[in-house]
Coordinates of C-alpha atoms and ligand atoms in Angstrom, one line a residue:
X1 CA 6.0 26.9 -8.7
X2 CA 9.8 26.9 -9.4
X3 CA 10.6 30.6 -10.2
X4 CA 12.5 29.4 -13.3
X5 CA 9.2 28.1 -14.7
X6 CA 6.9 30.9 -13.4
X7 CA 5.8 32.6 -16.7
X8 CA 5.7 36.1 -15.1
X9 CA 9.2 35.8 -13.7
X10 CA 10.3 34.6 -17.1
X11 CA 8.7 37.6 -18.7
X12 CA 10.5 39.9 -16.3
X13 CA 13.8 38.2 -16.9
X14 CA 13.3 38.7 -20.6
X15 CA 12.3 42.3 -20.2
X16 CA 15.3 43.0 -17.9
X17 CA 17.7 41.9 -20.6
X18 CA 16.2 44.3 -23.1
X19 CA 15.9 47.2 -20.5
X20 CA 19.6 46.7 -19.8
X21 CA 20.7 46.8 -23.4
X22 CA 18.4 49.8 -24.1
X23 CA 19.8 51.6 -21.0
X24 CA 16.4 52.4 -19.6
X25 CA 16.4 54.5 -16.4
X26 CA 15.3 52.9 -13.2
X27 CA 11.8 54.5 -13.1
X28 CA 11.0 53.5 -16.7
X29 CA 12.1 49.9 -15.9
X30 CA 9.9 49.8 -12.8
X31 CA 6.9 51.1 -14.8
X32 CA 7.4 48.5 -17.6
X33 CA 8.2 45.5 -15.5
X34 CA 4.9 45.5 -13.7
X35 CA 1.2 45.6 -14.7
X36 CA -0.5 48.9 -14.4
X37 CA -3.7 47.4 -13.0
X38 CA -4.9 43.9 -11.9
X39 CA -8.4 42.5 -11.1
X40 CA -8.7 39.3 -9.2
X41 CA -12.3 38.1 -8.4
X42 CA -14.6 35.2 -7.9
X43 CA -17.6 34.1 -10.0
X44 CA -20.2 32.0 -8.2
X45 CA -21.8 29.8 -10.9
X46 CA -25.2 28.0 -10.7
X47 CA -24.4 24.6 -12.2
X48 CA -27.0 22.7 -14.2
X49 CA -27.5 20.2 -11.3
X50 CA -28.5 23.1 -8.9
X51 CA -25.2 23.2 -7.0
X52 CA -23.1 26.4 -6.9
X53 CA -19.4 26.4 -7.8
X54 CA -17.1 29.3 -7.3
X55 CA -14.5 30.1 -10.0
X56 CA -11.4 32.3 -9.7
X57 CA -11.1 34.9 -12.4
X58 CA -8.6 37.6 -13.5
X59 CA -8.0 40.6 -15.8
X60 CA -4.6 42.2 -16.0
X61 CA -4.2 45.6 -17.8
X62 CA -0.5 45.6 -18.3
X63 CA 0.2 48.9 -20.1
X64 CA -1.9 51.3 -22.1
X65 CA 0.6 53.9 -23.1
X66 CA 0.2 53.0 -26.8
X67 CA -3.5 52.6 -26.8
X68 CA -6.4 50.6 -25.1
X69 CA -5.4 47.3 -23.4
X70 CA -5.9 44.3 -25.7
X71 CA -5.7 40.6 -25.0
X72 CA -7.5 37.3 -24.8
X73 CA -9.3 35.3 -22.2
X74 CA -8.0 31.9 -21.3
X75 CA -10.2 29.3 -19.5
X76 CA -7.8 26.7 -18.2
X77 CA -7.5 24.6 -15.0
X78 CA -3.9 25.8 -14.5
X79 CA -4.7 29.5 -14.9
X80 CA -3.1 31.7 -12.2
X81 CA -2.6 35.4 -11.7
X82 CA 1.1 35.0 -12.7
X83 CA 0.3 33.3 -16.0
X84 CA -2.2 36.1 -16.8
X85 CA 0.4 38.7 -15.8
X86 CA 2.9 37.1 -18.2
X87 CA 0.5 36.9 -21.0
X88 CA -0.6 40.5 -20.5
X89 CA 3.1 41.6 -20.6
X90 CA 3.6 39.6 -23.8
X91 CA 0.5 41.2 -25.3
X92 CA 2.0 44.7 -24.7
X93 CA 5.2 43.7 -26.5
X94 CA 3.3 41.9 -29.2
X95 CA 1.1 44.9 -30.1
X96 CA 4.2 47.1 -30.1
X97 CA 6.3 44.7 -32.3
X98 CA 3.6 44.7 -35.0
X99 CA 3.2 48.4 -34.4
X100 CA -0.5 48.6 -33.8
X101 CA -1.9 51.3 -31.6
X102 CA -2.9 49.1 -28.6
X103 CA -1.6 48.3 -25.2
X104 CA -1.6 44.8 -23.5
X105 CA -4.0 42.9 -21.3
X106 CA -5.0 39.4 -20.6
X107 CA -7.7 37.6 -18.6
X108 CA -8.9 34.2 -17.6
X109 CA -10.8 31.9 -15.4
X110 CA -9.4 28.9 -13.6
X111 CA -11.7 26.2 -14.8
X112 CA -11.9 23.1 -16.9
X113 CA -14.3 24.0 -19.8
X114 CA -14.4 20.4 -20.9
X115 CA -16.4 19.7 -17.7
X116 CA -18.9 22.6 -18.3
X117 CA -22.1 22.3 -20.4
X118 CA -22.8 25.1 -22.9
X119 CA -25.4 26.7 -20.6
X120 CA -22.8 26.7 -17.7
X121 CA -20.2 28.3 -20.1
X122 CA -22.7 31.0 -21.1
X123 CA -23.4 31.8 -17.4
X124 CA -19.7 31.9 -16.7
X125 CA -19.0 34.2 -19.6
X126 CA -21.9 36.6 -18.6
X127 CA -20.7 36.4 -14.9
X128 CA -17.2 37.4 -15.9
X129 CA -18.5 40.3 -18.0
X130 CA -20.8 41.5 -15.2
X131 CA -17.8 42.0 -12.9
X132 CA -15.5 43.5 -15.5
X133 CA -17.9 45.6 -17.6
X134 CA -17.0 48.9 -15.8
X135 CA -13.3 48.4 -16.6
X136 CA -13.7 47.5 -20.2
X137 CA -14.7 49.3 -23.5
X138 CA -13.3 50.0 -26.9
X139 CA -11.3 52.9 -25.5
X140 CA -10.1 51.1 -22.3
X141 CA -9.7 47.4 -22.6
X142 CA -10.8 44.9 -25.3
X143 CA -10.8 41.1 -24.7
X144 CA -10.6 38.4 -27.3
X145 CA -10.5 34.5 -27.4
X146 CA -7.5 32.5 -26.2
X147 CA -7.1 28.9 -25.0
X148 CA -10.5 27.2 -24.7
X149 CA -12.5 30.3 -25.3
X150 CA -14.4 30.7 -28.6
X151 CA -16.3 33.2 -30.8
X152 CA -19.5 32.0 -29.2
X153 CA -18.2 32.9 -25.7
X154 CA -17.2 36.4 -27.1
X155 CA -20.8 36.8 -28.5
X156 CA -22.3 36.1 -25.0
X157 CA -19.9 38.5 -23.4
X158 CA -20.6 41.3 -25.9
X159 CA -24.3 40.7 -25.4
X160 CA -24.0 41.0 -21.6
X161 CA -21.9 44.2 -22.0
X162 CA -24.6 45.7 -24.2
X163 CA -27.4 44.7 -21.8
X164 CA -25.4 46.4 -19.0
X165 CA -24.7 49.6 -20.9
X166 CA -27.9 49.7 -23.0
X167 CA -26.0 50.5 -26.2
X168 CA -24.5 48.8 -29.1
X169 CA -20.8 48.2 -28.5
X170 CA -19.3 45.8 -31.1
X171 CA -15.8 47.2 -30.4
X172 CA -15.8 46.0 -26.7
X173 CA -14.6 42.5 -27.8
X174 CA -13.0 40.9 -30.8
X175 CA -13.0 37.4 -32.2
X176 CA -16.8 37.7 -32.5
X177 CA -18.7 35.5 -35.0
X178 CA -19.0 37.1 -38.4
X179 CA -22.8 38.0 -38.1
X180 CA -22.0 40.0 -35.0
X181 CA -19.3 42.1 -36.5
X182 CA -16.4 39.7 -36.6
X183 CA -13.7 40.1 -39.2
X184 CA -13.1 37.9 -42.1
X185 CA -9.9 35.9 -41.6
X186 CA -9.8 36.1 -37.7
X187 CA -10.2 32.4 -37.2
X188 CA -6.9 31.4 -38.9
X189 CA -5.0 34.7 -38.3
X190 CA -2.6 33.5 -35.7
X191 CA -1.3 30.5 -37.7
X192 CA -1.4 32.5 -41.0
X193 CA 0.6 35.3 -39.5
X194 CA 3.2 32.8 -38.0
X195 CA 3.6 31.1 -41.4
X196 CA 4.2 34.5 -43.1
X197 CA 7.2 34.9 -40.7
X198 CA 8.4 31.4 -41.4
X199 CA 8.3 32.2 -45.1
X200 CA 10.5 35.2 -44.5
X201 CA 12.9 33.2 -42.3
X202 CA 13.2 30.5 -44.9
X203 CA 14.2 33.0 -47.5
X204 CA 16.8 34.7 -45.3
X205 CA 18.2 31.5 -43.8
X206 CA 18.1 29.3 -47.0
X207 CA 15.8 26.7 -45.4
X208 CA 13.6 24.7 -47.7
X209 CA 10.0 25.8 -47.1
X210 CA 8.8 22.6 -48.7
X211 CA 10.6 20.4 -46.1
X212 CA 9.2 18.7 -43.0
X213 CA 7.2 20.2 -40.2
X214 CA 5.7 19.1 -36.8
X215 CA 3.1 20.7 -34.6
X216 CA 2.7 20.4 -30.8
X217 CA -0.9 21.3 -29.8
X218 CA -3.8 20.8 -32.2
X219 CA -6.3 23.5 -31.3
X220 CA -7.0 26.7 -33.2
X221 CA -3.4 27.7 -33.8
X222 CA -2.1 24.1 -34.4
X223 CA -4.8 23.0 -36.8
X224 CA -4.6 26.0 -39.0
X225 CA -0.8 25.8 -39.0
X226 CA -1.2 22.2 -40.3
X227 CA -3.6 23.3 -43.1
X228 CA -2.0 26.6 -44.1
X229 CA 1.7 25.7 -44.0
X230 CA 1.6 23.9 -47.4
X231 CA -0.8 26.5 -48.8
X232 CA 1.4 29.5 -48.0
X233 CA 4.8 27.9 -48.5
X234 CA 3.9 26.0 -51.6
X235 CA 4.5 22.5 -50.0
X236 CA 5.8 20.8 -46.9
X237 CA 5.4 17.4 -45.2
X238 CA 3.6 17.3 -41.9
X239 CA 5.3 14.4 -40.1
X240 CA 3.9 14.7 -36.5
X241 CA 1.3 16.4 -34.4
X242 CA 0.2 16.1 -30.8
X243 CA -2.6 17.1 -28.4
X244 CA -3.5 16.1 -24.9
X245 CA -4.6 12.7 -26.1
X246 CA -1.1 11.9 -27.5
X247 CA 1.1 12.3 -30.5
X248 CA 0.8 10.8 -34.0
X249 CA 3.7 10.3 -36.5
X250 CA 4.3 9.3 -40.1
X251 CA 7.7 9.5 -41.9
X252 CA 5.7 9.5 -45.2
X253 CA 3.6 12.5 -44.0
X254 CA 0.2 12.9 -42.5
X255 CA -2.6 14.4 -44.5
X256 CA -3.4 17.7 -42.7
X257 CA -7.0 17.9 -43.8
X258 CA -7.7 14.3 -42.8
X259 CA -6.0 14.9 -39.5
X260 CA -8.1 18.0 -38.7
X261 CA -11.3 16.2 -39.8
X262 CA -10.3 13.3 -37.4
X263 CA -9.7 15.7 -34.5
X264 CA -13.0 17.5 -35.2
X265 CA -15.0 14.2 -35.4
X266 CA -13.4 12.3 -32.5
X267 CA -12.2 15.3 -30.3
X268 CA -8.7 13.9 -30.3
X269 CA -5.7 13.1 -32.5
X270 CA -4.9 9.7 -31.1
X271 CA -6.2 6.8 -33.2
X272 CA -5.6 8.6 -36.5
X273 CA -5.7 5.7 -39.0
X274 CA -2.3 4.9 -40.6
X275 CA -0.2 6.9 -38.1
X276 CA 2.3 5.6 -35.6
X277 CA 2.1 6.5 -31.9
X278 CA 4.8 8.8 -30.7
X279 CA 5.9 9.8 -27.1
X280 CA 4.3 13.3 -26.9
X281 CA 7.5 14.8 -25.4
X282 CA 9.5 13.5 -28.4
X283 CA 7.6 15.6 -30.9
X284 CA 9.8 18.6 -30.0
X285 CA 13.0 16.6 -30.7
X286 CA 12.2 15.4 -34.2
X287 CA 14.5 16.2 -37.1
X288 CA 12.3 18.6 -39.0
X289 CA 12.8 21.8 -40.8
X290 CA 10.1 23.7 -39.0
X291 CA 8.6 23.1 -35.5
X292 CA 5.4 24.8 -34.3
X293 CA 5.0 24.7 -30.5
X294 CA 1.2 25.5 -30.4
X295 CA 0.1 24.4 -26.9
X296 CA 1.2 26.0 -23.7
X297 CA 4.2 27.4 -21.8
X298 CA 7.5 25.9 -20.7
X299 CA 7.8 23.0 -23.1
X300 CA 11.3 23.8 -24.3
X301 CA 13.5 24.0 -21.2
X302 CA 17.2 23.5 -20.3
X303 CA 16.4 19.8 -20.1
X304 CA 15.5 19.3 -23.8
X305 CA 16.9 22.4 -25.5
X306 CA 20.0 20.6 -26.7
X307 CA 17.8 17.9 -28.3
X308 CA 15.9 20.3 -30.5
X309 CA 16.9 19.6 -34.1
X310 CA 14.5 21.8 -36.0
X311 CA 16.0 24.5 -38.2
X312 CA 13.2 27.0 -37.4
X313 CA 11.0 27.1 -34.3
X314 CA 7.9 29.2 -34.9
X315 CA 6.3 29.8 -31.5
X316 CA 2.6 30.0 -32.1
X317 CA 2.1 29.2 -28.3
X318 CA 2.9 31.9 -25.8
X319 CA 5.9 31.3 -23.6
X320 CA 6.9 27.8 -24.8
X321 CA 10.7 28.4 -24.3
X322 CA 12.4 29.3 -21.0
X323 CA 15.3 31.9 -21.0
X324 CA 18.0 29.2 -20.4
X325 CA 16.7 27.2 -23.3
X326 CA 16.6 30.3 -25.5
X327 CA 20.4 30.8 -25.1
X328 CA 21.0 27.1 -25.8
X329 CA 18.9 27.1 -29.0
X330 CA 20.7 30.3 -30.2
X331 CA 24.1 28.7 -29.6
X332 CA 23.0 25.5 -31.4
X333 CA 22.0 27.6 -34.4
X334 CA 18.2 27.0 -34.1
X335 CA 16.3 30.0 -35.4
X336 CA 13.5 30.9 -33.0
X337 CA 10.7 33.1 -34.2
X338 CA 9.6 34.3 -30.7
X339 CA 6.0 34.0 -29.5
X340 CA 5.0 37.6 -29.4
X341 CA 6.2 38.0 -33.0
X342 CA 5.2 34.6 -34.4
X343 CA 1.7 34.6 -33.0
X344 CA 0.9 38.3 -33.5
X345 CA -1.4 37.6 -36.4
X346 CA -4.3 37.0 -34.1
X347 CA -4.2 40.4 -32.4
X348 CA -3.4 42.1 -35.7
X349 CA -6.7 40.8 -37.2
X350 CA -8.4 41.7 -33.9
X351 CA -7.2 45.2 -34.5
X352 CA -8.5 45.1 -38.1
X353 CA -11.8 43.9 -36.6
X354 CA -11.9 47.0 -34.3
X355 CA -11.0 49.3 -37.2
X356 CA -13.8 47.8 -39.4
X357 CA -16.3 47.9 -36.5
X358 CA -15.5 51.5 -35.8
X359 CA -16.4 52.8 -39.2
X360 CA -19.0 50.0 -39.8
X361 CA -17.5 48.9 -43.1
X362 CA -16.1 45.4 -43.5
X363 CA -13.2 44.3 -45.7
X364 CA -12.9 41.3 -48.0
X365 CA -11.0 38.2 -46.9
X366 CA -8.3 39.1 -49.5
X367 CA -7.9 42.6 -48.0
X368 CA -7.4 41.1 -44.5
X369 CA -4.8 38.7 -45.8
X370 CA -3.0 41.4 -47.7
X371 CA -2.8 43.7 -44.7
X372 CA -1.9 40.9 -42.4
X373 CA 1.0 39.8 -44.7
X374 CA 2.3 43.4 -44.9
X375 CA 2.3 43.8 -41.1
X376 CA 3.9 40.4 -40.3
X377 CA 6.5 40.8 -43.0
X378 CA 7.5 44.2 -41.7
X379 CA 7.6 43.1 -38.1
X380 CA 9.7 40.0 -38.9
X381 CA 12.1 42.3 -40.9
X382 CA 12.4 44.8 -38.1
X383 CA 13.3 42.1 -35.6
X384 CA 15.7 40.2 -37.9
X385 CA 17.5 43.5 -38.7
X386 CA 17.7 44.3 -34.9
X387 CA 19.1 40.8 -34.2
X388 CA 21.8 41.2 -36.8
X389 CA 22.6 44.8 -35.8
X390 CA 23.0 43.9 -32.1
X391 CA 24.2 40.4 -32.6
X392 CA 21.5 38.9 -30.3
X393 CA 18.9 36.1 -30.6
X394 CA 15.5 36.8 -32.1
X395 CA 13.6 37.0 -28.8
X396 CA 15.9 39.6 -27.4
X397 CA 15.8 41.5 -30.7
X398 CA 12.0 41.4 -30.6
X399 CA 12.1 42.8 -27.0
X400 CA 14.5 45.6 -28.1
X401 CA 12.1 46.7 -30.9
X402 CA 8.9 46.4 -28.7
X403 CA 10.2 47.8 -25.4
X404 CA 11.8 50.8 -27.2
X405 CA 8.4 51.7 -28.8
X406 CA 6.4 51.3 -25.5
X407 CA 9.1 53.3 -23.5
X408 CA 8.9 56.1 -26.1
X409 CA 5.1 56.3 -25.6
X410 CA 5.5 56.3 -21.8
X411 CA 8.1 59.1 -22.1
X412 CA 6.0 61.2 -24.5
X413 CA 3.0 61.0 -22.1
X414 CA 5.2 62.3 -19.4
X415 CA 4.7 59.4 -17.0
X416 CA 8.4 59.0 -16.4
Ligands
LIG501 P1 -6.8 25.8 -28.1 O1 -7.5 25.7 -26.9 O2 -7.6 26.0 -29.4 O3 -5.8 24.6 -28.3 C1 -4.9 24.2 -27.4 C2 -4.4 22.8 -27.9 O4 -3.2 22.4 -27.1 C3 -5.4 21.7 -27.7 O5 -5.4 20.9 -28.9 C4 -4.8 20.9 -26.5 O6 -5.2 19.5 -26.6 C5 -3.4 21.1 -26.8 N1 -2.5 20.8 -25.6 C6 -2.7 21.3 -24.3 N2 -1.7 20.8 -23.6 C7 -0.9 20.1 -24.4 C8 0.3 19.3 -24.2 N3 0.9 19.2 -23.0 N4 0.8 18.7 -25.3 C9 0.3 18.7 -26.5 N5 -0.9 19.4 -26.7 C10 -1.4 20.1 -25.7 O7 -5.8 27.0 -28.0 P2 -5.2 28.0 -29.1 O8 -6.0 29.2 -29.3 O9 -4.8 27.1 -30.3 O10 -3.8 28.5 -28.3 C11 -2.7 27.7 -28.3 C12 -1.5 28.6 -27.9 O11 -1.4 29.6 -28.9 C13 -1.6 29.2 -26.5 O12 -0.3 29.4 -26.0 C14 -2.2 30.6 -26.9 O13 -1.9 31.6 -25.9 C15 -1.5 30.9 -28.2 N6 -2.1 31.9 -29.0 C16 -3.4 31.7 -29.6 C17 -4.0 32.7 -30.3 C18 -5.3 32.5 -31.0 O14 -5.7 33.4 -31.8 N7 -5.9 31.3 -30.9 C19 -3.3 33.9 -30.5 C20 -2.0 34.1 -29.9 C21 -1.5 33.1 -29.2

């Protein structure tokens, strides 16, 4: 892979810029620019037809100076050790930017879940947990859902962990179904948290929150963004959305609820009645007030950065923008709410799930929303103030806030 598109190299380039501005000494830089521990293993899986397939799997524990490692599990055909490393680094900065007492981790399996039956998925989930169980736990490392993993997969994993340890351990994993100790409000937390930051950005920048918006990627993050944007911002017109089946567009606006229903019923966005087809790459270049990249990495690059016309880019996806594109967007006056700030709502409610599980008392949905709003608003404010104080773009400002907090924990522990 071209190094400029390698997510881990990108994460290191982004970190280096912050380390330089913060004046971190060489040992601290070396500690923070690499994962503390990595696991790379294989899972032989008995398929429904009797054959055996071998899957490559990962867990990266990036840094636990501020608390147990925390981060999702991605099941994707393009998963590599370097994507997992990058995502684990971003989890570390994400937990620090919203100031929750957790470190960063990430895991995954290179596979195409669309080709697996439910029974095969269950065996894969249990197989992953059998290998990793000794290295996990509420005080060590706590996985959660990410791309193509679900509350059901978390439930199978928790069950396998409890079979292995012989004890109840609801805190070993978050994103669980409600009857198994999940939190109210976890399902839509990533999108909801991102929209809270958009609300704050609109206020500070004078952007009309009831203007137009477009969404690339229509899974968990994208679908909830479509539905919650008008609810939280008091209006707004969804003009385009895309998934792997293609992009749909309507200048008059798409009905978010009908679009989500269509996706749930047919499994794809294409063919939505009344919408025009759009070249999927063009969704990023539409003249909209707010753009939500909600799919995968490296979609805004030096090739299309100058064509981005959105006023605000709220990165619900991890790593959608390359460093070269970041600088261009900043120079062009596009306000980017960077991934590890914009999509921190998911891990924040995962943290609430751990807190509730620990004292075995569960909050109302209203309480979860109130606490999430407070955390996201404060985090956005911290980053915005840093960006103004240092005259840097929002991503670098978010790194400055987060890296400073993690470095302080490393120093206080006496590691460096
Ligand atoms: P998901 O599996 O539910 O959905 C992913 C969606 O992206 C699917 O609709 C898929 O069709 C679409 N997609 C994939 N490639 C695409 C492409 N090239 N163009 C357009 N659409 C494409 O995943 P998710 O949980 O919604 O996660 C999406 C992004 O948000 C990822 O980067 C993930 O790391 C990030 N994220 C998710 C959460 C969460 O709580 N779900 C939290 C933080 C960050």
